[in-house]
């Protein structure tokens, strides 16, 4: 058992007494690549942050490797389920300081070879590690933050739109890097994205967040073939044959 999310609920921070999401349940038994999609403001980042122990649930519980939060030291949990933010925070100091910080924090040995390999795969080969991290572009910071999390070798990577600031080439590099990493390390990916091509290519399972819950938890192939729910179809801009019939579009009545 990798992760179990059980009847999770969260109240909206901005709108009083309003539920952001509720009854969110899902189980991940073995290493999987999941993409989480859904309209803006549905709570994808919040759910990801709760799973990463960066935020707390209001209802329900999360079990990591079969154990609930009370059985974990938060730092250990965050090492196993590492959240990679869309707008990552860089530590003051150099790129190398940022790469080393995870091993310092978790009292483990800095794996320089792995750091070099990952920086290379992320398209950051040429980068001088002595450069201040604050000098990096948004897309470079995004990739550095991803490498920083991967150096922890977490069981789960919680990816929050990690390619949103990248050009096409860098985006493809990151997609390949993560797919390979999943194969090599058996890392589970829970990947929030607004990029439907990315969801299609990079995941085998799909969580569609709508109407305040995971409305669909299905195989990616099935979802893109035809979502089971009307909001799912609407999200993809698809009308089912039945709906087309009702609206009288696209059907030739003879
Ligand atoms: N910690 C929190 N607890 C409760 N509600 C929050 C919290 N953080 C943000 N919110 C509110 O919940 C809503 C959803 O935020 P969230 O960032 O999770 O959405 P999202 O699905 O990731 O959206 P986007 O696709 O735009 O990134 C926002 O309106 C926000 O104000
Ligand atoms: Mg978000």
PDB file of C-alpha atoms and ligand atoms in Angstrom:
ATOM      1  CA  UNK A   1       0.000   0.000   0.000  1.00  0.00           C
ATOM      2  CA  UNK A   2       1.557   3.279  -1.114  1.00  0.00           C
ATOM      3  CA  UNK A   3      -1.149   5.801  -0.345  1.00  0.00           C
ATOM      4  CA  UNK A   4      -4.697   5.810   0.862  1.00  0.00           C
ATOM      5  CA  UNK A   5      -6.870   8.884   0.892  1.00  0.00           C
ATOM      6  CA  UNK A   6      -9.983   8.290   2.890  1.00  0.00           C
ATOM      7  CA  UNK A   7     -13.051  10.561   2.828  1.00  0.00           C
ATOM      8  CA  UNK A   8     -10.887  13.644   2.720  1.00  0.00           C
ATOM      9  CA  UNK A   9     -12.542  17.024   3.066  1.00  0.00           C
ATOM     10  CA  UNK A  10     -11.372  20.619   3.123  1.00  0.00           C
ATOM     11  CA  UNK A  11     -13.262  23.828   3.756  1.00  0.00           C
ATOM     12  CA  UNK A  12     -12.684  26.776   1.452  1.00  0.00           C
ATOM     13  CA  UNK A  13     -10.306  29.305   2.943  1.00  0.00           C
ATOM     14  CA  UNK A  14     -11.770  32.252   1.024  1.00  0.00           C
ATOM     15  CA  UNK A  15     -15.496  31.517   1.000  1.00  0.00           C
ATOM     16  CA  UNK A  16     -16.987  31.127   4.444  1.00  0.00           C
ATOM     17  CA  UNK A  17     -18.703  27.865   5.313  1.00  0.00           C
ATOM     18  CA  UNK A  18     -18.138  26.602   1.806  1.00  0.00           C
ATOM     19  CA  UNK A  19     -16.659  23.214   1.112  1.00  0.00           C
ATOM     20  CA  UNK A  20     -13.673  23.148  -1.247  1.00  0.00           C
ATOM     21  CA  UNK A  21     -13.853  19.381  -1.610  1.00  0.00           C
ATOM     22  CA  UNK A  22     -15.312  16.442   0.296  1.00  0.00           C
ATOM     23  CA  UNK A  23     -15.520  12.646   0.170  1.00  0.00           C
ATOM     24  CA  UNK A  24     -12.230  12.388  -1.676  1.00  0.00           C
ATOM     25  CA  UNK A  25     -11.178   8.751  -1.505  1.00  0.00           C
ATOM     26  CA  UNK A  26      -8.562   6.896  -3.513  1.00  0.00           C
ATOM     27  CA  UNK A  27      -6.077   4.108  -3.059  1.00  0.00           C
ATOM     28  CA  UNK A  28      -2.711   3.618  -4.697  1.00  0.00           C
ATOM     29  CA  UNK A  29      -1.555   0.030  -4.296  1.00  0.00           C
ATOM     30  CA  UNK A  30       1.507   0.031  -6.498  1.00  0.00           C
ATOM     31  CA  UNK A  31       3.762   2.529  -8.285  1.00  0.00           C
ATOM     32  CA  UNK A  32       1.533   4.477 -10.655  1.00  0.00           C
ATOM     33  CA  UNK A  33       1.561   7.554 -12.835  1.00  0.00           C
ATOM     34  CA  UNK A  34      -1.515   9.614 -12.061  1.00  0.00           C
ATOM     35  CA  UNK A  35      -2.450  12.944 -13.586  1.00  0.00           C
ATOM     36  CA  UNK A  36      -4.879  15.125 -11.713  1.00  0.00           C
ATOM     37  CA  UNK A  37      -6.895  17.482 -13.882  1.00  0.00           C
ATOM     38  CA  UNK A  38      -9.819  19.813 -13.381  1.00  0.00           C
ATOM     39  CA  UNK A  39     -10.842  23.431 -13.710  1.00  0.00           C
ATOM     40  CA  UNK A  40      -8.941  26.164 -11.958  1.00  0.00           C
ATOM     41  CA  UNK A  41      -9.918  26.627  -8.312  1.00  0.00           C
ATOM     42  CA  UNK A  42     -11.195  23.073  -7.793  1.00  0.00           C
ATOM     43  CA  UNK A  43      -8.572  22.425  -5.118  1.00  0.00           C
ATOM     44  CA  UNK A  44      -5.983  20.365  -7.006  1.00  0.00           C
ATOM     45  CA  UNK A  45      -3.025  22.151  -5.399  1.00  0.00           C
ATOM     46  CA  UNK A  46      -4.678  22.000  -1.986  1.00  0.00           C
ATOM     47  CA  UNK A  47      -5.262  18.264  -2.285  1.00  0.00           C
ATOM     48  CA  UNK A  48      -1.685  17.746  -3.428  1.00  0.00           C
ATOM     49  CA  UNK A  49      -0.397  19.824  -0.519  1.00  0.00           C
ATOM     50  CA  UNK A  50      -2.504  17.866   1.962  1.00  0.00           C
ATOM     51  CA  UNK A  51      -1.100  14.598   0.629  1.00  0.00           C
ATOM     52  CA  UNK A  52       2.384  16.118   0.970  1.00  0.00           C
ATOM     53  CA  UNK A  53       1.717  17.167   4.605  1.00  0.00           C
ATOM     54  CA  UNK A  54       2.127  20.825   3.677  1.00  0.00           C
ATOM     55  CA  UNK A  55      -1.465  21.519   4.675  1.00  0.00           C
ATOM     56  CA  UNK A  56      -4.018  19.770   6.885  1.00  0.00           C
ATOM     57  CA  UNK A  57      -7.285  18.098   6.015  1.00  0.00           C
ATOM     58  CA  UNK A  58     -10.508  19.151   7.772  1.00  0.00           C
ATOM     59  CA  UNK A  59     -12.104  15.727   7.440  1.00  0.00           C
ATOM     60  CA  UNK A  60     -10.980  12.209   6.695  1.00  0.00           C
ATOM     61  CA  UNK A  61      -7.469  10.908   6.720  1.00  0.00           C
ATOM     62  CA  UNK A  62      -4.440  10.132   4.626  1.00  0.00           C
ATOM     63  CA  UNK A  63      -2.400   6.982   5.112  1.00  0.00           C
ATOM     64  CA  UNK A  64       1.104   6.752   3.765  1.00  0.00           C
ATOM     65  CA  UNK A  65       2.473   3.229   3.484  1.00  0.00           C
ATOM     66  CA  UNK A  66      -0.469   2.079   5.592  1.00  0.00           C
ATOM     67  CA  UNK A  67       0.206   4.443   8.498  1.00  0.00           C
ATOM     68  CA  UNK A  68      -1.712   7.589   9.381  1.00  0.00           C
ATOM     69  CA  UNK A  69      -0.096  10.930  10.134  1.00  0.00           C
ATOM     70  CA  UNK A  70       0.171  10.348  13.871  1.00  0.00           C
ATOM     71  CA  UNK A  71       2.633   7.507  13.234  1.00  0.00           C
ATOM     72  CA  UNK A  72       4.958   9.684  11.175  1.00  0.00           C
ATOM     73  CA  UNK A  73       7.450  12.402  11.926  1.00  0.00           C
ATOM     74  CA  UNK A  74       6.293  15.137   9.491  1.00  0.00           C
ATOM     75  CA  UNK A  75       9.772  15.472   8.009  1.00  0.00           C
ATOM     76  CA  UNK A  76       9.898  11.740   7.219  1.00  0.00           C
ATOM     77  CA  UNK A  77       6.482  11.940   5.603  1.00  0.00           C
ATOM     78  CA  UNK A  78       7.598  14.882   3.446  1.00  0.00           C
ATOM     79  CA  UNK A  79      10.654  12.922   2.423  1.00  0.00           C
ATOM     80  CA  UNK A  80       8.482  10.041   1.221  1.00  0.00           C
ATOM     81  CA  UNK A  81       5.824  12.190  -0.412  1.00  0.00           C
ATOM     82  CA  UNK A  82       7.605  15.229  -1.779  1.00  0.00           C
ATOM     83  CA  UNK A  83       5.619  18.230  -2.974  1.00  0.00           C
ATOM     84  CA  UNK A  84       7.055  20.196  -5.896  1.00  0.00           C
ATOM     85  CA  UNK A  85       5.413  23.613  -6.099  1.00  0.00           C
ATOM     86  CA  UNK A  86       4.520  25.417  -9.273  1.00  0.00           C
ATOM     87  CA  UNK A  87       6.344  28.497  -8.065  1.00  0.00           C
ATOM     88  CA  UNK A  88       9.188  27.014  -6.107  1.00  0.00           C
ATOM     89  CA  UNK A  89      10.912  28.782  -3.289  1.00  0.00           C
ATOM     90  CA  UNK A  90      14.667  28.937  -3.670  1.00  0.00           C
ATOM     91  CA  UNK A  91      16.932  28.979  -0.695  1.00  0.00           C
ATOM     92  CA  UNK A  92      19.191  32.022  -0.382  1.00  0.00           C
ATOM     93  CA  UNK A  93      22.599  30.948  -1.680  1.00  0.00           C
ATOM     94  CA  UNK A  94      23.931  29.137  -4.706  1.00  0.00           C
ATOM     95  CA  UNK A  95      22.486  26.445  -6.909  1.00  0.00           C
ATOM     96  CA  UNK A  96      24.726  23.954  -5.147  1.00  0.00           C
ATOM     97  CA  UNK A  97      23.395  25.097  -1.757  1.00  0.00           C
ATOM     98  CA  UNK A  98      19.911  24.405  -3.068  1.00  0.00           C
ATOM     99  CA  UNK A  99      20.874  20.961  -4.283  1.00  0.00           C
ATOM    100  CA  UNK A 100      22.597  20.109  -1.023  1.00  0.00           C
ATOM    101  CA  UNK A 101      19.861  21.406   1.254  1.00  0.00           C
ATOM    102  CA  UNK A 102      17.750  18.263   1.060  1.00  0.00           C
ATOM    103  CA  UNK A 103      20.549  16.005   2.273  1.00  0.00           C
ATOM    104  CA  UNK A 104      21.421  18.480   5.027  1.00  0.00           C
ATOM    105  CA  UNK A 105      17.787  18.608   6.093  1.00  0.00           C
ATOM    106  CA  UNK A 106      17.407  14.859   6.095  1.00  0.00           C
ATOM    107  CA  UNK A 107      20.872  14.109   7.428  1.00  0.00           C
ATOM    108  CA  UNK A 108      21.799  11.972   4.464  1.00  0.00           C
ATOM    109  CA  UNK A 109      24.858  11.980   2.209  1.00  0.00           C
ATOM    110  CA  UNK A 110      24.703  14.321  -0.787  1.00  0.00           C
ATOM    111  CA  UNK A 111      24.720  12.179  -3.914  1.00  0.00           C
ATOM    112  CA  UNK A 112      26.679  14.453  -6.229  1.00  0.00           C
ATOM    113  CA  UNK A 113      26.721  11.999  -9.099  1.00  0.00           C
ATOM    114  CA  UNK A 114      22.965  11.690  -9.068  1.00  0.00           C
ATOM    115  CA  UNK A 115      22.590  15.470  -8.785  1.00  0.00           C
ATOM    116  CA  UNK A 116      24.794  15.901 -11.894  1.00  0.00           C
ATOM    117  CA  UNK A 117      22.882  13.246 -13.797  1.00  0.00           C
ATOM    118  CA  UNK A 118      19.508  14.755 -12.968  1.00  0.00           C
ATOM    119  CA  UNK A 119      20.618  18.302 -13.773  1.00  0.00           C
ATOM    120  CA  UNK A 120      21.794  16.996 -17.116  1.00  0.00           C
ATOM    121  CA  UNK A 121      18.528  15.235 -17.821  1.00  0.00           C
ATOM    122  CA  UNK A 122      16.620  18.350 -16.826  1.00  0.00           C
ATOM    123  CA  UNK A 123      18.573  20.325 -19.444  1.00  0.00           C
ATOM    124  CA  UNK A 124      20.622  22.235 -16.875  1.00  0.00           C
ATOM    125  CA  UNK A 125      24.046  20.812 -17.784  1.00  0.00           C
ATOM    126  CA  UNK A 126      25.708  24.097 -18.546  1.00  0.00           C
ATOM    127  CA  UNK A 127      24.649  25.726 -15.344  1.00  0.00           C
ATOM    128  CA  UNK A 128      27.444  26.782 -12.969  1.00  0.00           C
ATOM    129  CA  UNK A 129      26.561  25.500  -9.530  1.00  0.00           C
ATOM    130  CA  UNK A 130      28.256  28.487  -7.930  1.00  0.00           C
ATOM    131  CA  UNK A 131      25.663  30.857  -9.389  1.00  0.00           C
ATOM    132  CA  UNK A 132      23.169  32.417  -6.957  1.00  0.00           C
ATOM    133  CA  UNK A 133      19.847  30.572  -7.230  1.00  0.00           C
ATOM    134  CA  UNK A 134      18.038  33.906  -7.214  1.00  0.00           C
ATOM    135  CA  UNK A 135      19.552  34.636 -10.654  1.00  0.00           C
ATOM    136  CA  UNK A 136      17.710  31.739 -12.280  1.00  0.00           C
ATOM    137  CA  UNK A 137      14.754  32.171 -14.590  1.00  0.00           C
ATOM    138  CA  UNK A 138      11.315  30.895 -13.561  1.00  0.00           C
ATOM    139  CA  UNK A 139      11.670  27.789 -15.720  1.00  0.00           C
ATOM    140  CA  UNK A 140      15.168  27.078 -14.400  1.00  0.00           C
ATOM    141  CA  UNK A 141      13.962  27.411 -10.821  1.00  0.00           C
ATOM    142  CA  UNK A 142      11.110  25.039 -11.591  1.00  0.00           C
ATOM    143  CA  UNK A 143      13.527  22.400 -12.887  1.00  0.00           C
ATOM    144  CA  UNK A 144      16.000  22.887 -10.049  1.00  0.00           C
ATOM    145  CA  UNK A 145      13.199  22.443  -7.509  1.00  0.00           C
ATOM    146  CA  UNK A 146      12.186  19.227  -9.218  1.00  0.00           C
ATOM    147  CA  UNK A 147      15.739  17.869  -9.147  1.00  0.00           C
ATOM    148  CA  UNK A 148      15.984  18.913  -5.496  1.00  0.00           C
ATOM    149  CA  UNK A 149      12.925  16.811  -4.654  1.00  0.00           C
ATOM    150  CA  UNK A 150      14.074  13.861  -6.753  1.00  0.00           C
ATOM    151  CA  UNK A 151      17.339  13.749  -4.805  1.00  0.00           C
ATOM    152  CA  UNK A 152      15.259  12.639  -1.815  1.00  0.00           C
ATOM    153  CA  UNK A 153      14.221   9.575  -3.814  1.00  0.00           C
ATOM    154  CA  UNK A 154      10.670   9.859  -2.456  1.00  0.00           C
ATOM    155  CA  UNK A 155       8.141   7.075  -2.917  1.00  0.00           C
ATOM    156  CA  UNK A 156       5.710   9.692  -4.254  1.00  0.00           C
ATOM    157  CA  UNK A 157       6.417  12.849  -6.208  1.00  0.00           C
ATOM    158  CA  UNK A 158       3.602  15.383  -5.936  1.00  0.00           C
ATOM    159  CA  UNK A 159       4.009  17.510  -9.017  1.00  0.00           C
ATOM    160  CA  UNK A 160       2.131  20.807  -9.193  1.00  0.00           C
ATOM    161  CA  UNK A 161       2.181  22.005 -12.801  1.00  0.00           C
ATOM    162  CA  UNK A 162       5.933  21.510 -12.878  1.00  0.00           C
ATOM    163  CA  UNK A 163       6.302  22.277 -16.570  1.00  0.00           C
ATOM    164  CA  UNK A 164       4.061  25.342 -16.685  1.00  0.00           C
ATOM    165  CA  UNK A 165       6.942  27.808 -17.254  1.00  0.00           C
ATOM    166  CA  UNK A 166       8.894  25.672 -19.700  1.00  0.00           C
ATOM    167  CA  UNK A 167       9.426  25.886 -23.440  1.00  0.00           C
ATOM    168  CA  UNK A 168       8.473  22.882 -25.549  1.00  0.00           C
ATOM    169  CA  UNK A 169      11.939  21.329 -25.569  1.00  0.00           C
ATOM    170  CA  UNK A 170      12.516  21.639 -21.807  1.00  0.00           C
ATOM    171  CA  UNK A 171       9.006  20.394 -21.175  1.00  0.00           C
ATOM    172  CA  UNK A 172       9.687  17.245 -23.182  1.00  0.00           C
ATOM    173  CA  UNK A 173      12.965  16.702 -21.336  1.00  0.00           C
ATOM    174  CA  UNK A 174      11.179  16.886 -17.994  1.00  0.00           C
ATOM    175  CA  UNK A 175       8.402  14.567 -19.158  1.00  0.00           C
ATOM    176  CA  UNK A 176      10.969  12.012 -20.299  1.00  0.00           C
ATOM    177  CA  UNK A 177      12.991  12.395 -17.130  1.00  0.00           C
ATOM    178  CA  UNK A 178       9.934  11.764 -14.957  1.00  0.00           C
ATOM    179  CA  UNK A 179       8.714   8.815 -17.012  1.00  0.00           C
ATOM    180  CA  UNK A 180      12.179   7.217 -16.844  1.00  0.00           C
ATOM    181  CA  UNK A 181      12.433   7.960 -13.138  1.00  0.00           C
ATOM    182  CA  UNK A 182       9.117   6.245 -12.545  1.00  0.00           C
ATOM    183  CA  UNK A 183      10.423   3.153 -14.370  1.00  0.00           C
ATOM    184  CA  UNK A 184      13.825   3.121 -12.702  1.00  0.00           C
ATOM    185  CA  UNK A 185      12.896   4.068  -9.157  1.00  0.00           C
ATOM    186  CA  UNK A 186       9.284   2.895  -9.048  1.00  0.00           C
ATOM    187  CA  UNK A 187       8.268   6.345  -7.928  1.00  0.00           C
ATOM    188  CA  UNK A 188       4.567   7.098  -7.910  1.00  0.00           C
ATOM    189  CA  UNK A 189       3.736  10.336  -9.675  1.00  0.00           C
ATOM    190  CA  UNK A 190       0.711  12.428  -8.794  1.00  0.00           C
ATOM    191  CA  UNK A 191       0.911  15.142 -11.360  1.00  0.00           C
ATOM    192  CA  UNK A 192      -1.392  18.157 -11.607  1.00  0.00           C
ATOM    193  CA  UNK A 193      -1.559  19.547 -15.106  1.00  0.00           C
ATOM    194  CA  UNK A 194      -3.689  21.692 -17.370  1.00  0.00           C
ATOM    195  CA  UNK A 195      -1.911  20.248 -20.389  1.00  0.00           C
ATOM    196  CA  UNK A 196      -4.138  17.524 -21.808  1.00  0.00           C
ATOM    197  CA  UNK A 197      -1.423  16.188 -24.129  1.00  0.00           C
ATOM    198  CA  UNK A 198       0.795  15.796 -21.102  1.00  0.00           C
ATOM    199  CA  UNK A 199      -1.941  14.023 -19.138  1.00  0.00           C
ATOM    200  CA  UNK A 200      -2.560  11.688 -22.056  1.00  0.00           C
ATOM    201  CA  UNK A 201       1.107  10.877 -22.566  1.00  0.00           C
ATOM    202  CA  UNK A 202       2.461  10.814 -19.048  1.00  0.00           C
ATOM    203  CA  UNK A 203      -0.192   9.083 -16.961  1.00  0.00           C
ATOM    204  CA  UNK A 204      -1.892   5.719 -16.860  1.00  0.00           C
ATOM    205  CA  UNK A 205      -4.517   6.748 -14.324  1.00  0.00           C
ATOM    206  CA  UNK A 206      -6.502   9.918 -14.152  1.00  0.00           C
ATOM    207  CA  UNK A 207      -8.162  11.845 -11.357  1.00  0.00           C
ATOM    208  CA  UNK A 208     -10.722  14.342 -12.576  1.00  0.00           C
ATOM    209  CA  UNK A 209     -11.559  16.851  -9.884  1.00  0.00           C
ATOM    210  CA  UNK A 210     -14.979  18.471 -10.272  1.00  0.00           C
ATOM    211  CA  UNK A 211     -18.080  19.217  -8.220  1.00  0.00           C
ATOM    212  CA  UNK A 212     -15.971  19.229  -5.074  1.00  0.00           C
ATOM    213  CA  UNK A 213     -14.605  15.710  -5.302  1.00  0.00           C
ATOM    214  CA  UNK A 214     -12.666  13.257  -7.440  1.00  0.00           C
ATOM    215  CA  UNK A 215     -15.521  12.782  -9.856  1.00  0.00           C
ATOM    216  CA  UNK A 216     -13.653  10.283 -12.013  1.00  0.00           C
ATOM    217  CA  UNK A 217     -10.809   7.972 -11.043  1.00  0.00           C
ATOM    218  CA  UNK A 218     -10.278   6.026 -14.234  1.00  0.00           C
ATOM    219  CA  UNK A 219      -7.650   4.869 -16.678  1.00  0.00           C
ATOM    220  CA  UNK A 220      -6.281   7.706 -18.779  1.00  0.00           C
ATOM    221  CA  UNK A 221      -7.138   5.888 -21.986  1.00  0.00           C
ATOM    222  CA  UNK A 222     -10.757   5.512 -20.905  1.00  0.00           C
ATOM    223  CA  UNK A 223     -11.048   9.128 -19.876  1.00  0.00           C
ATOM    224  CA  UNK A 224      -9.783  10.483 -23.155  1.00  0.00           C
ATOM    225  CA  UNK A 225     -11.870   8.062 -25.118  1.00  0.00           C
ATOM    226  CA  UNK A 226     -14.994   9.269 -23.390  1.00  0.00           C
ATOM    227  CA  UNK A 227     -15.361  10.534 -19.815  1.00  0.00           C
ATOM    228  CA  UNK A 228     -18.041   8.767 -17.813  1.00  0.00           C
ATOM    229  CA  UNK A 229     -19.601  11.919 -16.446  1.00  0.00           C
ATOM    230  CA  UNK A 230     -21.196  14.905 -18.065  1.00  0.00           C
ATOM    231  CA  UNK A 231     -18.800  17.381 -16.345  1.00  0.00           C
ATOM    232  CA  UNK A 232     -15.916  15.234 -17.624  1.00  0.00           C
ATOM    233  CA  UNK A 233     -17.207  15.376 -21.161  1.00  0.00           C
ATOM    234  CA  UNK A 234     -17.836  19.083 -20.856  1.00  0.00           C
ATOM    235  CA  UNK A 235     -14.314  19.588 -19.557  1.00  0.00           C
ATOM    236  CA  UNK A 236     -12.895  17.920 -22.644  1.00  0.00           C
ATOM    237  CA  UNK A 237     -15.368  19.709 -24.859  1.00  0.00           C
ATOM    238  CA  UNK A 238     -16.971  16.457 -25.941  1.00  0.00           C
ATOM    239  CA  UNK A 239     -20.633  15.770 -26.314  1.00  0.00           C
ATOM    240  CA  UNK A 240     -21.753  12.214 -26.120  1.00  0.00           C
ATOM    241  CA  UNK A 241     -24.038  10.872 -28.825  1.00  0.00           C
ATOM    242  CA  UNK A 242     -26.931  10.913 -26.371  1.00  0.00           C
ATOM    243  CA  UNK A 243     -26.371  14.558 -25.475  1.00  0.00           C
ATOM    244  CA  UNK A 244     -26.043  15.478 -29.129  1.00  0.00           C
ATOM    245  CA  UNK A 245     -29.349  13.762 -29.762  1.00  0.00           C
ATOM    246  CA  UNK A 246     -31.032  15.733 -27.008  1.00  0.00           C
ATOM    247  CA  UNK A 247     -29.701  18.995 -28.284  1.00  0.00           C
ATOM    248  CA  UNK A 248     -30.419  17.931 -31.843  1.00  0.00           C
ATOM    249  CA  UNK A 249     -26.886  18.684 -33.040  1.00  0.00           C
ATOM    250  CA  UNK A 250     -24.874  16.570 -35.392  1.00  0.00           C
ATOM    251  CA  UNK A 251     -27.583  13.991 -35.876  1.00  0.00           C
ATOM    252  CA  UNK A 252     -29.425  13.612 -39.127  1.00  0.00           C
ATOM    253  CA  UNK A 253     -32.996  12.663 -38.463  1.00  0.00           C
ATOM    254  CA  UNK A 254     -34.550  10.920 -41.414  1.00  0.00           C
TER     255      UNK A 254
HETATM  256  N1  LIG B   1      -5.105  25.830   2.314  1.00  0.00           N
HETATM  257  C1  LIG B   1      -6.301  26.081   1.791  1.00  0.00           C
HETATM  258  N2  LIG B   1      -7.407  25.710   2.424  1.00  0.00           N
HETATM  259  C2  LIG B   1      -8.614  25.974   1.923  1.00  0.00           C
HETATM  260  N3  LIG B   1      -8.816  26.595   0.767  1.00  0.00           N
HETATM  261  C3  LIG B   1      -7.757  27.007   0.096  1.00  0.00           C
HETATM  262  C4  LIG B   1      -6.442  26.747   0.564  1.00  0.00           C
HETATM  263  N4  LIG B   1      -5.571  27.238  -0.333  1.00  0.00           N
HETATM  264  C5  LIG B   1      -6.317  27.777  -1.304  1.00  0.00           C
HETATM  265  N5  LIG B   1      -7.618  27.656  -1.041  1.00  0.00           N
HETATM  266  C6  LIG B   1      -8.753  28.121  -1.861  1.00  0.00           C
HETATM  267  O1  LIG B   1      -9.233  27.023  -2.586  1.00  0.00           O
HETATM  268  C7  LIG B   1      -9.438  27.350  -3.945  1.00  0.00           C
HETATM  269  C8  LIG B   1      -8.700  26.325  -4.768  1.00  0.00           C
HETATM  270  O2  LIG B   1      -7.320  26.527  -4.686  1.00  0.00           O
HETATM  271  P1  LIG B   1      -6.275  25.552  -5.342  1.00  0.00           P
HETATM  272  O3  LIG B   1      -5.040  26.353  -5.473  1.00  0.00           O
HETATM  273  O4  LIG B   1      -6.178  24.294  -4.581  1.00  0.00           O
HETATM  274  O5  LIG B   1      -6.956  25.256  -6.761  1.00  0.00           O
HETATM  275  P2  LIG B   1      -6.380  24.554  -8.060  1.00  0.00           P
HETATM  276  O6  LIG B   1      -7.360  23.528  -8.486  1.00  0.00           O
HETATM  277  O7  LIG B   1      -4.996  24.115  -7.826  1.00  0.00           O
HETATM  278  O8  LIG B   1      -6.417  25.739  -9.117  1.00  0.00           O
HETATM  279  P3  LIG B   1      -5.396  26.092 -10.314  1.00  0.00           P
HETATM  280  O9  LIG B   1      -5.718  25.129 -11.426  1.00  0.00           O
HETATM  281  O10 LIG B   1      -5.759  27.494 -10.675  1.00  0.00           O
HETATM  282  O11 LIG B   1      -3.995  25.968  -9.804  1.00  0.00           O
HETATM  283  C9  LIG B   1      -8.964  28.762  -4.127  1.00  0.00           C
HETATM  284  O12 LIG B   1     -10.096  29.570  -4.355  1.00  0.00           O
HETATM  285  C10 LIG B   1      -8.285  29.154  -2.841  1.00  0.00           C
HETATM  286  O13 LIG B   1      -8.658  30.426  -2.406  1.00  0.00           O
HETATM  287 MG1  LIG B   2      -3.132  24.763  -8.474  1.00  0.00          MG
END
